[in-house]
Coordinates of C-alpha atoms in Angstrom, one line a residue:
M1 CA 0.0 0.0 0.0
T2 CA 2.8 2.4 0.9
D3 CA 4.7 1.7 -2.2
A4 CA 1.7 2.2 -4.4
F5 CA 1.1 5.6 -2.8
S6 CA 4.8 6.6 -2.9
A7 CA 4.9 6.2 -6.7
H8 CA 2.5 9.1 -6.9
R9 CA 3.8 11.3 -4.1
E10 CA 5.9 13.6 -6.3
H11 CA 2.9 14.1 -8.6
L12 CA 0.6 14.9 -5.8
F13 CA 3.0 17.4 -4.3
G14 CA 3.2 19.1 -7.7
V15 CA -0.5 19.4 -7.9
A16 CA -0.8 20.7 -4.3
Y17 CA 2.1 23.2 -4.6
R18 CA 0.7 24.7 -7.8
M19 CA -2.7 25.2 -6.1
L20 CA -1.4 26.6 -2.8
G21 CA 2.0 28.1 -3.5
S22 CA 3.3 26.8 -0.2
R23 CA 5.7 23.9 0.2
A24 CA 4.6 23.3 3.9
D25 CA 0.9 23.3 2.9
A26 CA 1.5 21.1 -0.1
E27 CA 3.3 18.5 2.1
D28 CA 0.3 18.6 4.6
V29 CA -2.1 18.0 1.8
V30 CA -0.1 15.1 0.5
Q31 CA -0.1 13.6 4.0
E32 CA -3.9 14.0 4.3
A33 CA -4.3 12.3 0.9
W34 CA -2.3 9.4 2.2
L35 CA -4.5 9.2 5.3
R36 CA -7.6 9.1 3.1
Y37 CA -6.1 6.5 0.9
A38 CA -5.2 4.3 3.8
A39 CA -8.8 4.5 5.1
A40 CA -10.4 3.9 1.7
D41 CA -11.5 0.6 0.1
Q42 CA -8.5 0.2 -2.1
A43 CA -10.0 -2.7 -4.0
A44 CA -12.6 -0.3 -5.3
I45 CA -10.0 2.2 -6.7
V46 CA -9.7 1.6 -10.5
D47 CA -7.2 4.3 -11.4
L48 CA -5.1 5.2 -8.3
R49 CA -3.4 8.2 -9.8
A50 CA -6.7 9.7 -10.9
W51 CA -8.3 8.9 -7.5
L52 CA -5.4 10.5 -5.5
T53 CA -5.4 13.6 -7.8
T54 CA -9.1 14.1 -7.2
V55 CA -8.7 13.7 -3.5
T56 CA -5.8 16.1 -3.5
G57 CA -7.8 18.6 -5.5
R58 CA -10.6 18.5 -2.9
I59 CA -8.3 19.0 0.0
C60 CA -6.7 21.9 -1.8
L61 CA -10.0 23.5 -2.5
D62 CA -10.9 23.5 1.2
T63 CA -7.4 24.9 2.0
L64 CA -7.7 27.6 -0.6
R65 CA -11.1 28.7 0.8
S66 CA -9.8 29.1 4.3
A67 CA -6.5 30.6 3.1
R68 CA -8.3 33.6 1.5
V69 CA -9.2 34.9 4.9
R70 CA -5.7 34.5 6.2
R71 CA -4.2 36.2 3.1
E72 CA -6.3 39.3 3.6
A73 CA -4.3 40.0 6.8
Y74 CA -0.9 39.3 5.2
V75 CA 1.5 42.2 5.5
G76 CA 2.8 43.5 2.2
P77 CA 3.1 41.6 -1.1
W78 CA 2.7 37.8 -1.0
L79 CA 5.1 35.5 -2.8
P80 CA 5.0 31.7 -2.8
E81 CA 7.5 29.6 -0.9
P82 CA 10.3 29.0 -3.4
L83 CA 11.3 25.7 -4.7
I84 CA 15.1 25.7 -4.8
E85 CA 17.3 23.4 -6.8
R86 CA 21.0 23.4 -7.7
L87 CA 21.9 24.4 -11.2
P88 CA 21.9 21.5 -13.7
D89 CA 25.2 20.1 -14.9
P90 CA 27.0 22.0 -17.7
G91 CA 26.2 19.0 -20.0
T92 CA 22.5 19.8 -19.9
D93 CA 21.0 20.6 -23.3
P94 CA 21.9 24.3 -23.9
G95 CA 18.8 24.7 -26.0
E96 CA 16.5 23.8 -23.1
T97 CA 13.7 26.3 -22.6
V98 CA 11.7 27.0 -19.5
A99 CA 8.4 25.7 -21.0
L100 CA 8.3 22.9 -18.4
S101 CA 8.9 25.2 -15.5
D102 CA 6.3 27.7 -16.8
S103 CA 3.6 25.8 -14.8
V104 CA 5.4 26.4 -11.5
S105 CA 7.1 29.8 -12.1
I106 CA 6.8 32.6 -9.5
A107 CA 5.2 34.7 -12.2
L108 CA 2.4 32.2 -12.9
L109 CA 1.8 31.4 -9.2
L110 CA 1.3 35.1 -8.5
V111 CA -1.4 35.2 -11.1
L112 CA -3.0 32.0 -9.9
D113 CA -3.2 33.6 -6.4
T114 CA -5.7 36.2 -7.8
L115 CA -8.2 33.5 -9.0
T116 CA -11.1 32.1 -7.0
P117 CA -10.4 28.8 -5.4
E118 CA -12.6 27.0 -7.9
Q119 CA -10.9 28.7 -10.9
R120 CA -7.5 27.8 -9.6
V121 CA -8.4 24.1 -9.1
A122 CA -10.0 23.9 -12.5
F123 CA -7.0 25.5 -14.2
V124 CA -4.3 23.5 -12.4
L125 CA -6.1 20.2 -12.8
H126 CA -7.1 20.6 -16.4
D127 CA -4.7 23.0 -18.1
V128 CA -1.5 22.0 -16.2
F129 CA -2.2 18.3 -15.5
G130 CA -4.6 17.4 -18.2
V131 CA -7.3 16.0 -16.0
P132 CA -10.6 15.7 -18.0
F133 CA -13.3 18.2 -17.3
A134 CA -15.7 15.5 -16.1
E135 CA -13.2 14.5 -13.4
V136 CA -12.5 18.1 -12.4
A137 CA -16.3 18.5 -12.1
A138 CA -16.4 15.6 -9.7
T139 CA -13.6 17.2 -7.6
L140 CA -15.5 20.6 -7.4
G141 CA -18.9 19.1 -7.1
T142 CA -20.3 20.9 -10.1
T143 CA -21.2 20.4 -13.7
T144 CA -18.7 19.8 -16.6
E145 CA -20.0 22.9 -18.3
N146 CA -19.4 25.0 -15.3
V147 CA -15.8 23.7 -15.0
R148 CA -15.2 24.6 -18.6
Q149 CA -16.2 28.2 -17.8
L150 CA -14.1 28.3 -14.7
A151 CA -11.0 27.1 -16.6
S152 CA -11.7 29.5 -19.4
R153 CA -11.9 32.5 -17.0
A154 CA -8.7 31.4 -15.3
R155 CA -7.0 31.0 -18.7
R156 CA -7.9 34.6 -19.7
A157 CA -6.7 35.9 -16.3
V158 CA -3.4 34.1 -16.8
S159 CA -2.9 35.3 -20.3
A160 CA -3.7 38.9 -19.2
G161 CA -1.6 39.0 -16.1
E162 CA 1.3 36.6 -16.2
R163 CA 4.8 37.9 -17.0
R164 CA 5.8 34.7 -18.8
H165 CA 9.3 33.2 -19.0
T166 CA 9.9 32.3 -22.6
T167 CA 13.7 32.5 -22.7
S168 CA 16.2 29.7 -22.4
R169 CA 18.0 29.2 -19.1
A170 CA 21.2 30.2 -20.8
R171 CA 19.6 33.5 -21.7
Q172 CA 18.2 33.9 -18.2
A173 CA 21.7 33.3 -16.8
E174 CA 23.1 36.1 -19.0
V175 CA 20.4 38.5 -17.9
M176 CA 20.8 37.6 -14.2
A177 CA 24.6 38.2 -14.5
A178 CA 24.1 41.6 -16.1
F179 CA 21.4 42.5 -13.5
T180 CA 23.4 41.5 -10.4
A181 CA 26.6 43.1 -11.8
A182 CA 24.8 46.4 -12.4
A183 CA 22.9 46.3 -9.0
S184 CA 25.9 45.3 -6.9
G185 CA 28.1 47.8 -8.7
G186 CA 25.7 50.7 -8.2
D187 CA 25.5 51.3 -11.9
L188 CA 22.1 52.9 -12.5
D189 CA 22.5 53.2 -16.3
A190 CA 23.5 49.6 -16.7
L191 CA 20.7 48.4 -14.6
L192 CA 18.1 50.5 -16.6
K193 CA 19.4 48.7 -19.7
V194 CA 18.2 45.3 -18.5
L195 CA 14.9 46.5 -17.0
A196 CA 11.6 46.6 -19.1
P197 CA 9.8 50.0 -18.9
D198 CA 6.9 48.3 -17.0
V199 CA 9.0 46.1 -14.7
V200 CA 7.5 45.3 -11.3
A201 CA 9.5 44.4 -8.2
F202 CA 7.9 42.4 -5.4
G203 CA 9.3 41.8 -2.0
D204 CA 7.8 39.4 0.5
G205 CA 9.0 40.1 4.1
G206 CA 5.9 38.8 5.8
G207 CA 5.9 41.8 8.1
I208 CA 9.3 40.6 9.3
G209 CA 11.9 41.1 6.6
P210 CA 12.8 44.6 5.1
A211 CA 10.5 44.7 2.0
A212 CA 8.4 47.4 0.4
R213 CA 4.8 47.1 1.5
R214 CA 3.7 47.6 -2.1
P215 CA 5.1 46.4 -5.4
V216 CA 7.5 48.9 -7.0
V217 CA 6.5 49.7 -10.6
G218 CA 8.6 51.2 -13.5
A219 CA 12.2 51.0 -14.6
L220 CA 13.5 54.0 -12.8
P221 CA 11.7 53.5 -9.4
V222 CA 12.7 49.8 -9.5
A223 CA 16.3 50.6 -10.3
R224 CA 16.6 53.1 -7.6
F225 CA 14.9 50.7 -5.1
L226 CA 17.2 47.9 -6.0
L227 CA 20.4 50.0 -5.8
G228 CA 19.3 51.0 -2.3
L229 CA 18.6 47.4 -1.4
F230 CA 22.1 46.3 -2.6
R231 CA 23.8 49.1 -0.7
Q232 CA 22.0 47.9 2.4
V233 CA 23.0 44.3 1.9
Q234 CA 26.6 45.2 1.2
K235 CA 26.9 46.6 4.7
F236 CA 26.9 43.0 5.9
G237 CA 29.1 40.2 4.7
F238 CA 27.2 38.0 2.2
E239 CA 27.5 35.1 -0.2
M240 CA 25.6 34.8 -3.5
H241 CA 24.8 31.3 -4.8
P242 CA 23.3 30.8 -8.3
V243 CA 20.4 28.3 -8.1
L244 CA 17.1 27.4 -9.9
V245 CA 14.1 29.1 -8.3
N246 CA 10.9 27.3 -9.4
G247 CA 12.7 26.1 -12.4
D248 CA 14.2 29.5 -13.4
V249 CA 17.6 31.0 -12.9
G250 CA 17.9 32.8 -9.6
V251 CA 20.2 33.4 -6.6
V252 CA 20.2 32.7 -2.9
V253 CA 21.9 35.4 -0.9
R254 CA 23.2 34.4 2.5
M255 CA 23.9 37.3 4.7
H256 CA 26.4 37.3 7.7
N257 CA 25.9 39.2 10.9
A258 CA 22.8 40.9 9.5
A259 CA 21.0 43.1 12.0
W260 CA 18.3 44.3 9.6
E261 CA 14.7 45.0 10.6
G262 CA 14.1 41.7 12.5
L263 CA 16.0 39.3 10.1
P264 CA 18.1 36.6 11.8
P265 CA 21.9 37.2 11.6
D266 CA 22.4 34.5 8.9
A267 CA 19.3 35.5 6.9
L268 CA 18.6 34.2 3.4
V269 CA 17.2 36.1 0.5
V270 CA 15.9 34.2 -2.6
S271 CA 15.7 36.3 -5.7
S272 CA 14.5 35.4 -9.2
L273 CA 13.5 37.3 -12.4
A274 CA 10.9 37.2 -15.1
V275 CA 12.7 37.7 -18.4
S276 CA 11.0 38.6 -21.6
P277 CA 11.9 37.1 -25.0
E278 CA 13.8 40.4 -25.7
G279 CA 16.0 39.8 -22.7
L280 CA 14.5 42.4 -20.5
V281 CA 13.5 41.9 -16.8
T282 CA 9.8 42.3 -16.4
G283 CA 9.5 41.0 -12.8
V284 CA 11.8 40.9 -9.8
Y285 CA 10.8 38.6 -7.0
N286 CA 12.6 38.8 -3.6
Q287 CA 11.6 36.4 -0.9
L288 CA 12.8 37.6 2.5
N289 CA 10.2 36.0 4.8
P290 CA 12.2 33.7 7.1
A291 CA 9.2 31.6 7.7
K292 CA 9.1 30.7 4.0
L293 CA 12.9 30.0 3.7
Q294 CA 13.3 27.4 6.4
G295 CA 15.3 24.3 5.5
L296 CA 16.9 25.8 2.4
G297 CA 20.4 25.8 3.7
D298 CA 21.3 22.4 2.3
K299 CA 20.1 23.4 -1.2
I300 CA 23.0 25.8 -1.8

């Protein structure tokens, strides 16, 4: 029984994380799905993956509905808990694009967070994981036609609001290198060259870390804000480690002896970018909330 469930654990975590944007909550959902599976009549389950996906969707729907109340009290911009991986080996296909990671990118998760719980479940299950509308309808307890409408509305919202990553990881790495060099070097002109005119910078401090309480919009305001941020970080000793953040090129900054607005002395900051096909930064995402960065030390 355990082996049968374990074969689908990674898939279930992927479903739950895309719906909730929280590693901890996704892990809790997977554990709850296991408990429901253990208590079920397993002989009656025809397609275990489909059954577990439906159960996971229902648990996520309940979690999303309760999370909306908590989110209204959140201090400042909300960003998802990042998924951090080491950079792939140099032998990885250089032509690899980020199409696979599009479904888990910070940019997409931010848009999904604006949807209703029902829209988000419908979009993730059908558009991301290819679950048939009839099965999604069973998950949501509604009609197939209603699910089609929910998914369609979600799709339009994603198309209108997402700052998509459509560049290769190699291109992302080039842009990140130019971005960090300009920001750390205090070079305003060089930084402006890599920022899109409508770039938006988000910082999630959770009311603890030093982050702007509202997104910063526009190339010049963002550039000035980032230069000030880097000047502040440089007052402390720090290390910068290239990583993948939700499948895209990013960095983890580990500060030393930081005494900065409630952050712990060895605080981490996870940063990633949304990069347009033209090689311009359209989104900057800085995760500073210590509660969302626990357990990342072994990933860098």
